[in-house]
CSV table of C-alpha atoms in Angstrom, one decimal:
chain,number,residue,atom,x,y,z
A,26,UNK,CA,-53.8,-56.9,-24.0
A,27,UNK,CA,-55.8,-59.7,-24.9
A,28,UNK,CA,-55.6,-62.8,-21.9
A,29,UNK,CA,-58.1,-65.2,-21.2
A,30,UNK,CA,-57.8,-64.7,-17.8
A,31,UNK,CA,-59.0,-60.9,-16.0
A,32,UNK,CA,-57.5,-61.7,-13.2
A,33,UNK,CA,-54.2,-61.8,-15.0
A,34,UNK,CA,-54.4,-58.6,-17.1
A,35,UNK,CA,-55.4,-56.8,-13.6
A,36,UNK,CA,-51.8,-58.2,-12.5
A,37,UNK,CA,-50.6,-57.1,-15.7
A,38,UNK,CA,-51.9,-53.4,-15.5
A,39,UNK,CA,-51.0,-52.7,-11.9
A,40,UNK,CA,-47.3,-53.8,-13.1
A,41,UNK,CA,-47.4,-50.8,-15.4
A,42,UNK,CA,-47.4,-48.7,-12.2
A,43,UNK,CA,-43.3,-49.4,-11.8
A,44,UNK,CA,-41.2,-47.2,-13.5
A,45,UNK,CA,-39.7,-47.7,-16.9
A,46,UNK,CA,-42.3,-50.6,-17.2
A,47,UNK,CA,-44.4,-51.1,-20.4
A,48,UNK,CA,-47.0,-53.6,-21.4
A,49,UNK,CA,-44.6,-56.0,-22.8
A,50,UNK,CA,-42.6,-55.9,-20.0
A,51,UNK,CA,-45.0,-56.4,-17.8
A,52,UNK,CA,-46.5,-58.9,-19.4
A,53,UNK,CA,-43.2,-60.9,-18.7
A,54,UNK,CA,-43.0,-60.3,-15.2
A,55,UNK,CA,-46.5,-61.6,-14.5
A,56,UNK,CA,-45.9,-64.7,-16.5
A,57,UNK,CA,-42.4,-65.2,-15.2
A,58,UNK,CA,-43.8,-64.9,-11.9
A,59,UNK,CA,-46.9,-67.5,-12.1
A,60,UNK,CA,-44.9,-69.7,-14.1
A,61,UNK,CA,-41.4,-69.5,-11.9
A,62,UNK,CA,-41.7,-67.8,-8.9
A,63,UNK,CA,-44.9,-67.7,-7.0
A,64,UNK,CA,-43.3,-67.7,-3.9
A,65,UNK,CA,-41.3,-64.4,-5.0
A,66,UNK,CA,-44.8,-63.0,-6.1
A,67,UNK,CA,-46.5,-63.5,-2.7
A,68,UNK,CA,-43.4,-62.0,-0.7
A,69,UNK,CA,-43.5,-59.2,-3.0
A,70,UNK,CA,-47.0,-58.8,-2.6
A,71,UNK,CA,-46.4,-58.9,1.3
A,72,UNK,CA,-42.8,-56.6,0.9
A,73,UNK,CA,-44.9,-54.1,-1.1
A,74,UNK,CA,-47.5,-54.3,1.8
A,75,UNK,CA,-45.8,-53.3,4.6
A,76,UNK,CA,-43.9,-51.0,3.1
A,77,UNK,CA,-47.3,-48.9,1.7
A,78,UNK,CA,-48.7,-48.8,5.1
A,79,UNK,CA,-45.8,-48.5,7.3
A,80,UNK,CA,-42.8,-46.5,5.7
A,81,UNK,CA,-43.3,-42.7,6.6
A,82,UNK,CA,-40.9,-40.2,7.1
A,83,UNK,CA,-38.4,-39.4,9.7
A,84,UNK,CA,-39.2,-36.4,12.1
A,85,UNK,CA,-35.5,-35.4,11.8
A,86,UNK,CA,-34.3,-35.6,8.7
A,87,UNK,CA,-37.6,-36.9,6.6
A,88,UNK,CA,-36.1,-39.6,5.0
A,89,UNK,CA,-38.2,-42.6,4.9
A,90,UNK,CA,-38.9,-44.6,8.0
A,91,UNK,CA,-40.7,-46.8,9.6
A,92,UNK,CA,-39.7,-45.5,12.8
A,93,UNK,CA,-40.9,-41.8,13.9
A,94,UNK,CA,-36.7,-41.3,14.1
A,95,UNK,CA,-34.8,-43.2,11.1
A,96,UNK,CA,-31.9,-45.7,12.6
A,97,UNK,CA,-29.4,-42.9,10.8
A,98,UNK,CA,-30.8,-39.8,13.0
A,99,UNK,CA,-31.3,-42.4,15.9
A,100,UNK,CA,-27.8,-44.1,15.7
A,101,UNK,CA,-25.1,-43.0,18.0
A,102,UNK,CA,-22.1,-43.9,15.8
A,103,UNK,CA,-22.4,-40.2,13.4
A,104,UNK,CA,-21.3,-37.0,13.8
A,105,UNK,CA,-23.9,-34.5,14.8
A,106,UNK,CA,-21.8,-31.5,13.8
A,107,UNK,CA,-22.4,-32.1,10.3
A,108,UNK,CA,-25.5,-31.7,8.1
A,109,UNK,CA,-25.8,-33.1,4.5
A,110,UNK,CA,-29.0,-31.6,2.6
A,111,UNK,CA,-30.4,-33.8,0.0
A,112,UNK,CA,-33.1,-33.7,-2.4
A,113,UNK,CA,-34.7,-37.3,-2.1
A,114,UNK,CA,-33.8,-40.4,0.0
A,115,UNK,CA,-31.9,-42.2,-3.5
A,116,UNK,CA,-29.8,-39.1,-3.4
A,117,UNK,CA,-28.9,-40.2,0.1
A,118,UNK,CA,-28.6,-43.7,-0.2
A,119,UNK,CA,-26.1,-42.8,-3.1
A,120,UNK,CA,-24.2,-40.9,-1.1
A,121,UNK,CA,-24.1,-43.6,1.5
A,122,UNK,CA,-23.1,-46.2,-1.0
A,123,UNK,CA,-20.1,-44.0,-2.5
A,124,UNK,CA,-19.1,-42.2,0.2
A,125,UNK,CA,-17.5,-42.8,3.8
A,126,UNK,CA,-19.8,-40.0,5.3
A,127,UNK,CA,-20.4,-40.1,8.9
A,128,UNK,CA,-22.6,-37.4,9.5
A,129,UNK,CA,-26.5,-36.9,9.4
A,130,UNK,CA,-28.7,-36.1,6.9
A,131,UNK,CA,-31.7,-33.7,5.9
A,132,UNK,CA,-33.7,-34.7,3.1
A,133,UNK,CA,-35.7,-32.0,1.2
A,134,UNK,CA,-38.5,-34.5,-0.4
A,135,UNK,CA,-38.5,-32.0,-3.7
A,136,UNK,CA,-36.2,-28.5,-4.2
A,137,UNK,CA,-37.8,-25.3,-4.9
A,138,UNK,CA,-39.8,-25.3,-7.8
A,139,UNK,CA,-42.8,-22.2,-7.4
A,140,UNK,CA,-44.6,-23.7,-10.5
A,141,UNK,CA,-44.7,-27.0,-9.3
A,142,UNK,CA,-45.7,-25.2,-6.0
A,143,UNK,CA,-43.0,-26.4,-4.2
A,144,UNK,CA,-41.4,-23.7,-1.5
A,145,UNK,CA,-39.8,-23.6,1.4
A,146,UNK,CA,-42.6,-24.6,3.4
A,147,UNK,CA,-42.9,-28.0,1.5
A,148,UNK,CA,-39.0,-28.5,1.6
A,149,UNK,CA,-38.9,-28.5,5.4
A,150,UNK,CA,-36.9,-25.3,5.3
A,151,UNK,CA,-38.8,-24.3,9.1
A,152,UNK,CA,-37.5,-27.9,10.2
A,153,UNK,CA,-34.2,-26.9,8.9
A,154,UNK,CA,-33.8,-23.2,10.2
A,155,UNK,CA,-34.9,-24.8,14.0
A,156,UNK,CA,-32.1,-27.6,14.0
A,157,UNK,CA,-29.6,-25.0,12.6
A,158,UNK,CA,-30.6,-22.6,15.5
A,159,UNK,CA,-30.1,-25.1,18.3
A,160,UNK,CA,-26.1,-25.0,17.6
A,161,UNK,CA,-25.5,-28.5,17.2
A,162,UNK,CA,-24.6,-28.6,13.3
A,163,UNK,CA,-21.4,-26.7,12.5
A,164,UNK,CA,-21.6,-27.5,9.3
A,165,UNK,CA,-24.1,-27.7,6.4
A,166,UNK,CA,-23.3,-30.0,3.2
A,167,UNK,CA,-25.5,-28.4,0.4
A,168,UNK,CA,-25.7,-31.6,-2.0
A,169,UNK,CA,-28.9,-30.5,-4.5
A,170,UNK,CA,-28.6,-31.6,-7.9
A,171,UNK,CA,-26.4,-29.5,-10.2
A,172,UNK,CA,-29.7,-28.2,-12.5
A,173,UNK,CA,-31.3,-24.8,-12.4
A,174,UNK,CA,-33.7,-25.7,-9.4
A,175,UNK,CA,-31.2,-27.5,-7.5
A,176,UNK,CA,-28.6,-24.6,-7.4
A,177,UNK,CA,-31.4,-22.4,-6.5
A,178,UNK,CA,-32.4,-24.6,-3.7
A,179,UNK,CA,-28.8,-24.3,-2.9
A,180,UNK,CA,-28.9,-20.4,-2.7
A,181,UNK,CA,-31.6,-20.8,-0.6
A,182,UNK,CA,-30.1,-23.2,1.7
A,183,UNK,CA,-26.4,-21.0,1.8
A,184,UNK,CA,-28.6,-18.0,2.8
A,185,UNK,CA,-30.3,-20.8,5.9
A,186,UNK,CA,-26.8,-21.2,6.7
A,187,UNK,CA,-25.2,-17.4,7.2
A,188,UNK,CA,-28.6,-16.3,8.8
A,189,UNK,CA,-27.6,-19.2,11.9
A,190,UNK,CA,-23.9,-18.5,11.7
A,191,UNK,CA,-23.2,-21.5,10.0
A,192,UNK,CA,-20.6,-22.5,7.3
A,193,UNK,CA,-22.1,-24.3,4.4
A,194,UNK,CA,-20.3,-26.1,1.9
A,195,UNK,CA,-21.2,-27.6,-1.1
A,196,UNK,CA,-20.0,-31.0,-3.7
A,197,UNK,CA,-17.4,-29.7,-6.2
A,198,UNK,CA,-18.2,-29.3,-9.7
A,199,UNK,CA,-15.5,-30.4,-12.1
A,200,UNK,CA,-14.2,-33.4,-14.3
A,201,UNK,CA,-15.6,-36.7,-13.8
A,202,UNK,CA,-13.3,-40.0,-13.3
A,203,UNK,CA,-12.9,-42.0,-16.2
A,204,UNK,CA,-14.2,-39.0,-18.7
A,205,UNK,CA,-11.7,-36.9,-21.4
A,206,UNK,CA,-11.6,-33.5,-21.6
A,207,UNK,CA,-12.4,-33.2,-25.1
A,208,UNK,CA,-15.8,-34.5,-24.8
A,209,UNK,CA,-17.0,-32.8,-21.3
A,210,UNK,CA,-18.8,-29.8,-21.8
A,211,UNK,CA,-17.6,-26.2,-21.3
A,212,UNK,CA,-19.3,-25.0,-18.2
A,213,UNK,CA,-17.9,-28.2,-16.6
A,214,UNK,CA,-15.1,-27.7,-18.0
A,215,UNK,CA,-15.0,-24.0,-16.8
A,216,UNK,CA,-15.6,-25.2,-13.2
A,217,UNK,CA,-13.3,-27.4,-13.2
A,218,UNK,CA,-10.6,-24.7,-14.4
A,219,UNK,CA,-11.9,-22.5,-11.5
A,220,UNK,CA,-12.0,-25.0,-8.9
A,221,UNK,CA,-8.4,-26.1,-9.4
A,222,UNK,CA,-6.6,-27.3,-6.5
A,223,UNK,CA,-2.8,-27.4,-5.5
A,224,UNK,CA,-0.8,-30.6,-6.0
A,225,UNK,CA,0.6,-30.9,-3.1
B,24,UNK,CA,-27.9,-51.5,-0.2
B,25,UNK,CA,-27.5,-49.5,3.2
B,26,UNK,CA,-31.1,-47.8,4.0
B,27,UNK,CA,-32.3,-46.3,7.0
B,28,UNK,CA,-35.5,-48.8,6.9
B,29,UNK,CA,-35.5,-52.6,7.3
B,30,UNK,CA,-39.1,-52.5,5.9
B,31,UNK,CA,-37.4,-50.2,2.7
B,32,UNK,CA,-34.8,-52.8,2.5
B,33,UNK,CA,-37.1,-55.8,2.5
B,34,UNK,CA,-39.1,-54.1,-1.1
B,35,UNK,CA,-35.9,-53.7,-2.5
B,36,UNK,CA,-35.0,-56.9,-2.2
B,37,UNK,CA,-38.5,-58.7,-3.4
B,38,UNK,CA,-38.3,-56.5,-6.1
B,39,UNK,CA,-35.4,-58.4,-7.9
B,40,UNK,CA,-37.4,-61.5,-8.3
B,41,UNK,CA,-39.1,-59.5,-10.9
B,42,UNK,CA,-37.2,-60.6,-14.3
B,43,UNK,CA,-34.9,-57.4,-15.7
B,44,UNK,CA,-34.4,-55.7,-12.2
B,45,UNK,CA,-31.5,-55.5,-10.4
B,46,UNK,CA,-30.3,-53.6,-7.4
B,47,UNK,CA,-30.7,-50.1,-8.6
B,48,UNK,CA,-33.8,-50.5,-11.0
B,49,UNK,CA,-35.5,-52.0,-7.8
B,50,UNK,CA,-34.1,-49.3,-5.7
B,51,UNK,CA,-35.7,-46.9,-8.0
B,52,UNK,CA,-39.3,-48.3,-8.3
B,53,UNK,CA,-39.1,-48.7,-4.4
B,54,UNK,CA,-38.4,-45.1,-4.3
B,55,UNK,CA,-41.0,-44.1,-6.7
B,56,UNK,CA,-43.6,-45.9,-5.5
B,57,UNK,CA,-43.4,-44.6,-1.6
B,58,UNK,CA,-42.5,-40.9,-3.0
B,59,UNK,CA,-45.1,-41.1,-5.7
B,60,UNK,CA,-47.4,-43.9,-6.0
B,61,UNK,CA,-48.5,-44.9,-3.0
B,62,UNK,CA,-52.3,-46.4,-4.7
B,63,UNK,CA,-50.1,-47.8,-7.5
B,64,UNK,CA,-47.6,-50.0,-5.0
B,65,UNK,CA,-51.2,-50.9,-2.6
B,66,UNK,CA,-53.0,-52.0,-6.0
B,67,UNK,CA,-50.1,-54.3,-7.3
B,68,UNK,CA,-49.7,-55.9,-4.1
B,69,UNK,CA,-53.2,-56.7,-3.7
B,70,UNK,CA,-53.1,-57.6,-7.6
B,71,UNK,CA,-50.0,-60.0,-7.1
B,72,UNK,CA,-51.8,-61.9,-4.3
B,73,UNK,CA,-55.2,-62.4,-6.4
B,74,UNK,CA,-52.7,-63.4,-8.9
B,75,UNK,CA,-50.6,-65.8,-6.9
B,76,UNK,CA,-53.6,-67.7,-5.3
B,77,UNK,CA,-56.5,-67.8,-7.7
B,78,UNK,CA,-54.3,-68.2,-11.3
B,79,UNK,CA,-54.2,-72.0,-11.8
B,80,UNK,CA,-54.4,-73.6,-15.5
B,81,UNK,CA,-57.7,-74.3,-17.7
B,82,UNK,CA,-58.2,-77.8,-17.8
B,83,UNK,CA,-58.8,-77.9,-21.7
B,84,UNK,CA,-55.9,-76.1,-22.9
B,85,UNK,CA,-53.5,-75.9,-19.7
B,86,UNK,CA,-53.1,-71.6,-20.1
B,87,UNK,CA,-53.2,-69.4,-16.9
B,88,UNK,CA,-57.2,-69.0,-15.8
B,89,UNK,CA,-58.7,-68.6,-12.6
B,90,UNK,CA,-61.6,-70.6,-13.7
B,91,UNK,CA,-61.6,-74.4,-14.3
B,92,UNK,CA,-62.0,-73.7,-18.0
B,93,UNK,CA,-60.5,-70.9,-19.3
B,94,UNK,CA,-62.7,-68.2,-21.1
B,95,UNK,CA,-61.3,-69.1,-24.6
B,96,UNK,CA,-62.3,-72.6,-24.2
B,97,UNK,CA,-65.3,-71.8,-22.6
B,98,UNK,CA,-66.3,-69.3,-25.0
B,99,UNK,CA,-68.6,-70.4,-28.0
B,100,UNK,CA,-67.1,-67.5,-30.9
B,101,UNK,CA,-63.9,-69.9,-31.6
B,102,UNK,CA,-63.6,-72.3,-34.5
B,103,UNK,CA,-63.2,-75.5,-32.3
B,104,UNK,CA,-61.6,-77.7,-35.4
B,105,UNK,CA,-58.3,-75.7,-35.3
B,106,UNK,CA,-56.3,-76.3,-32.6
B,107,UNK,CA,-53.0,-74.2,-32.4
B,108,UNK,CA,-50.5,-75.9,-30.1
B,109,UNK,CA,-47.5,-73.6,-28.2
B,110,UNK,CA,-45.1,-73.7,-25.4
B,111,UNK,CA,-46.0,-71.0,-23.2
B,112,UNK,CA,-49.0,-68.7,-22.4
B,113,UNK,CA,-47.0,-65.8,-23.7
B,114,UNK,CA,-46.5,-67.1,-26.9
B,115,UNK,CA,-50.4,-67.6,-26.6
B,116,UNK,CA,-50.7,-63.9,-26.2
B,117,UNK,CA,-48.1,-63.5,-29.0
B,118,UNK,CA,-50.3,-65.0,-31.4
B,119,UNK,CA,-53.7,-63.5,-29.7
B,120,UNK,CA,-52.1,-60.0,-30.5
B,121,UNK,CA,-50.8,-60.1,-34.2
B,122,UNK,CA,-52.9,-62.5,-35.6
B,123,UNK,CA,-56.7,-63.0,-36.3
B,124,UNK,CA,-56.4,-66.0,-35.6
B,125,UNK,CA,-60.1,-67.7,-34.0
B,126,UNK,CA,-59.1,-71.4,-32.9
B,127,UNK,CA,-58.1,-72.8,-29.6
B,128,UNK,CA,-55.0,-73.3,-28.4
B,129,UNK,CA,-53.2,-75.9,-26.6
B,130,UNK,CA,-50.4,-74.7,-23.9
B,131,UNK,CA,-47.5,-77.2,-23.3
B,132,UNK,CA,-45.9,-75.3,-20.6
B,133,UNK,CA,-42.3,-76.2,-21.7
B,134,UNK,CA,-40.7,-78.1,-24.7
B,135,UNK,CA,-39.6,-81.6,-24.8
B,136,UNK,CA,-36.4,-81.3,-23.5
B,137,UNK,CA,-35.4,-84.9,-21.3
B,138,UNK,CA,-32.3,-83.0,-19.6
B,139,UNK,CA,-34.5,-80.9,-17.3
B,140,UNK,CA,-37.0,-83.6,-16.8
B,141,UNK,CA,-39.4,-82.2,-19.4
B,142,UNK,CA,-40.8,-85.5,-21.3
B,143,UNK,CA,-44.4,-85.8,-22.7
B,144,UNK,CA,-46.2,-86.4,-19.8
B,145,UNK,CA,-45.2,-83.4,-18.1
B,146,UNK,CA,-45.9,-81.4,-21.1
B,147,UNK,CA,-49.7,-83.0,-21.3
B,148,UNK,CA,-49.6,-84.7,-24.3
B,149,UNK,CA,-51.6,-87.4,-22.8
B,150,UNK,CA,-54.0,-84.7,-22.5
B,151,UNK,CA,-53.3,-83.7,-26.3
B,152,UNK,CA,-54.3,-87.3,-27.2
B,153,UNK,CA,-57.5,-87.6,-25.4
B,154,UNK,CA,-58.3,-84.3,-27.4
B,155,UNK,CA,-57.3,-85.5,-30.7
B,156,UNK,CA,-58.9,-88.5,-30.3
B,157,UNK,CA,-62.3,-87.0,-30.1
B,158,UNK,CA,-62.1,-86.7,-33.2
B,159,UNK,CA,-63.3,-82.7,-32.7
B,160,UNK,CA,-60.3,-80.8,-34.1
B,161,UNK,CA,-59.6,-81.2,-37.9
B,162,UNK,CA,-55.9,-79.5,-37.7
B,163,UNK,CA,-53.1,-79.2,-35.8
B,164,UNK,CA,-51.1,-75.9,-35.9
B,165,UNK,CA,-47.6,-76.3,-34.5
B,166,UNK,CA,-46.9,-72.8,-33.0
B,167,UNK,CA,-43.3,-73.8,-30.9
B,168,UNK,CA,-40.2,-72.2,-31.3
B,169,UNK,CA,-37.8,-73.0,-33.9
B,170,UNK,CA,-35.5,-74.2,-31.2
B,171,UNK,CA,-33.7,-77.3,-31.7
B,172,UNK,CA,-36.1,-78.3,-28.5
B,173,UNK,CA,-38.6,-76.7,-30.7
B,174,UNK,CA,-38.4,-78.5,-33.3
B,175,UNK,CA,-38.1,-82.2,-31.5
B,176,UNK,CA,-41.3,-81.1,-29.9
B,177,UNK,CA,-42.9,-80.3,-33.3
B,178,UNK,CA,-41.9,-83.7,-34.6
B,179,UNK,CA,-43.4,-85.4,-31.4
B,180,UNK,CA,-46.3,-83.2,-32.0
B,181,UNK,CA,-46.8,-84.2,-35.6
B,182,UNK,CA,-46.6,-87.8,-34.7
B,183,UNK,CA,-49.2,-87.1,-32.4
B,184,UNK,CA,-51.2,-86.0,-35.3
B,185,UNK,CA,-50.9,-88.9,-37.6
B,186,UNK,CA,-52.1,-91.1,-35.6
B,187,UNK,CA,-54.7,-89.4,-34.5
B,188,UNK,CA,-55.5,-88.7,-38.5
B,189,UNK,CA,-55.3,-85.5,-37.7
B,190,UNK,CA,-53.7,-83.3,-40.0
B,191,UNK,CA,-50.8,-81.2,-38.6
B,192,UNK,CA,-49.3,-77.7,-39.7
B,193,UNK,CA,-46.4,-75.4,-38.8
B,194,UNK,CA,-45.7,-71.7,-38.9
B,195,UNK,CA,-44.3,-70.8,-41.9
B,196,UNK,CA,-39.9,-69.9,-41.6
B,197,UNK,CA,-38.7,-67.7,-44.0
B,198,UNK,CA,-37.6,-63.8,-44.1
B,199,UNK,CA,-38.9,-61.4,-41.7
B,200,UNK,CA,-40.7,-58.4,-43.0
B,201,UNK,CA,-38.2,-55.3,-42.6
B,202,UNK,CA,-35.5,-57.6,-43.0
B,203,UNK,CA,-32.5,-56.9,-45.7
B,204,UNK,CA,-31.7,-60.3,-47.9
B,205,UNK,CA,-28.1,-59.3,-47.3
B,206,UNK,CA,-28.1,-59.8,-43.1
B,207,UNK,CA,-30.3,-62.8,-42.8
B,208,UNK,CA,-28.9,-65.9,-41.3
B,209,UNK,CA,-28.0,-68.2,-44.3
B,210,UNK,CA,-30.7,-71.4,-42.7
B,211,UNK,CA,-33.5,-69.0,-42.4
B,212,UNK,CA,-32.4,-67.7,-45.8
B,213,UNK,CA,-32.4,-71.1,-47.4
B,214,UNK,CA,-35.5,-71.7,-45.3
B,215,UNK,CA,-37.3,-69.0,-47.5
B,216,UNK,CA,-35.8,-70.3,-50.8
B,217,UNK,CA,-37.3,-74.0,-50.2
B,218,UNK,CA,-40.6,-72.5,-48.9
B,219,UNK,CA,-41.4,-69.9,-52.1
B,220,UNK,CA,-44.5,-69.2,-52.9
B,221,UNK,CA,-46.2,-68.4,-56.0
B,222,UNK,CA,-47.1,-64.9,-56.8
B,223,UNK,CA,-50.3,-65.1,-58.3
């Protein structure tokens, strides 16, 4: 893009580094922000900062922390007999949000994916296996992503679970709120006639 | 949101002053950024701070530069008897991008619009005046929106012109190419009918 300023079109090219960002949006961003809200810009700048150099990953559970132990893992309020796996921190912050979970968390930063080189050693499964052996967690929430990775993740992870005498549950498949049965899709469908429950 | 990380929380939230990002789009880029782009989310913030101190305007046409005079006023390929007037630096870059056009411009950085405080001297048309009166530029092209604040700014503007003997233009209205005949708004529609043009 054409600006008279190379300052500017630096600003506008590292904007192209946020997702689902294009040149025309960014473009708007960095002129809404010099012409509206420079103060925003230079606590973004600082936000963005801070959060490059300081946010790593909790030694528990590896979700992201600034702290070697998250506030979650180091909390006292949850219930340490229950273990919810995850595939990425959003996963658990949506689970947080929509849920009244009180347990802890393990976060898998990926699921198994060989071709992406991606196994159980970059999972954290080792991290995993040693907190399920100390006998604290008497129950493991398998909550991978309903694709073909995920559930294989989720093999994996049921497997973790019967070698430390642990029972492992995982999210139910069925009908979403809100959606008709004549326009969800069989093997949902099909779950969701498996899965049913009594009315009681 | 509910994070584990003040610092994570902090991004999130100086994300939204970006225009077109909420809550979730900024907890996604947050999230991408620390699980994938760490160089990406360092560059923009050190982008955002050049940006946010060194961006002021040129002192000729009053678009973003970080030097006094901005390099398309400084620079000697432009025809320096056309002056093309618009409201913002975007539409600027609008007009940089799809036409071959090779004036100058002149930035107002708003339209005449007295209810937000927005009369001619904030707009620099004092400024405009001097320029005019140097007798330099040979036409005027009025480039604002056709807004009703638009157009009262393109009148002021083409006052401005008269009595500067300076003779004034505007874009041309009419239909926009891809459009159907059938779904154009009747004023634009009757715009094109006044404003034919022979076919020779």
């Amino acid at each position: 893009m054409s600006t008279a300023s190379k300052v500017l079109a630096e600003l506008i090219d590292a904007l192209r580094c946020l997702p689902g960002v294009g040149a025309k949006s960014a473009q708007r961003m960095a002129f809404h922000l010099l012409e509206r809200d420079r103060d925003g810009g230079r606590r973004l700048a600082a936000a963005l900062t801070a959060a490059m150099e300081r946010i790593g990953h909790c030694r528990q559970c590896r979700t992201f922390s600034e702290e070697p132990v998250c506030a979650l893992c180091a909390g006292a309020a949850r219930d340490r007999h229950v273990l919810c796996v995850v595939e990425s921190p959003s996963d658990l912050a949506a689970i947080e949000q929509a849920t009244g979970y009180r347990g802890l968390y393990f976060v898998l930063l990926g699921r198994l994916s060989p071709l992406d080189g991606l196994g159980p050693d970059e999972l954290g499964m080792d991290l995993l296996r040693r907190r399920l052996a100390e006998g604290e967690v008497q129950e493991l929430i398998v909550a991978t992503n309903p694709t073909v990775e995920g559930e294989a993740t989720a093999h994996y992870l049921a497997q973790l679970a019967r070698d430390a005498g642990v029972r492992a549950t995982r999210l139910a498949h069925g009908v979403p709120l809100g959606g008709e049965l004549e326009f969800i899709d069989r093997s949902t469908l099909a779950h969701a006639f498996g899965g049913r429950q009594a009315l009681d």
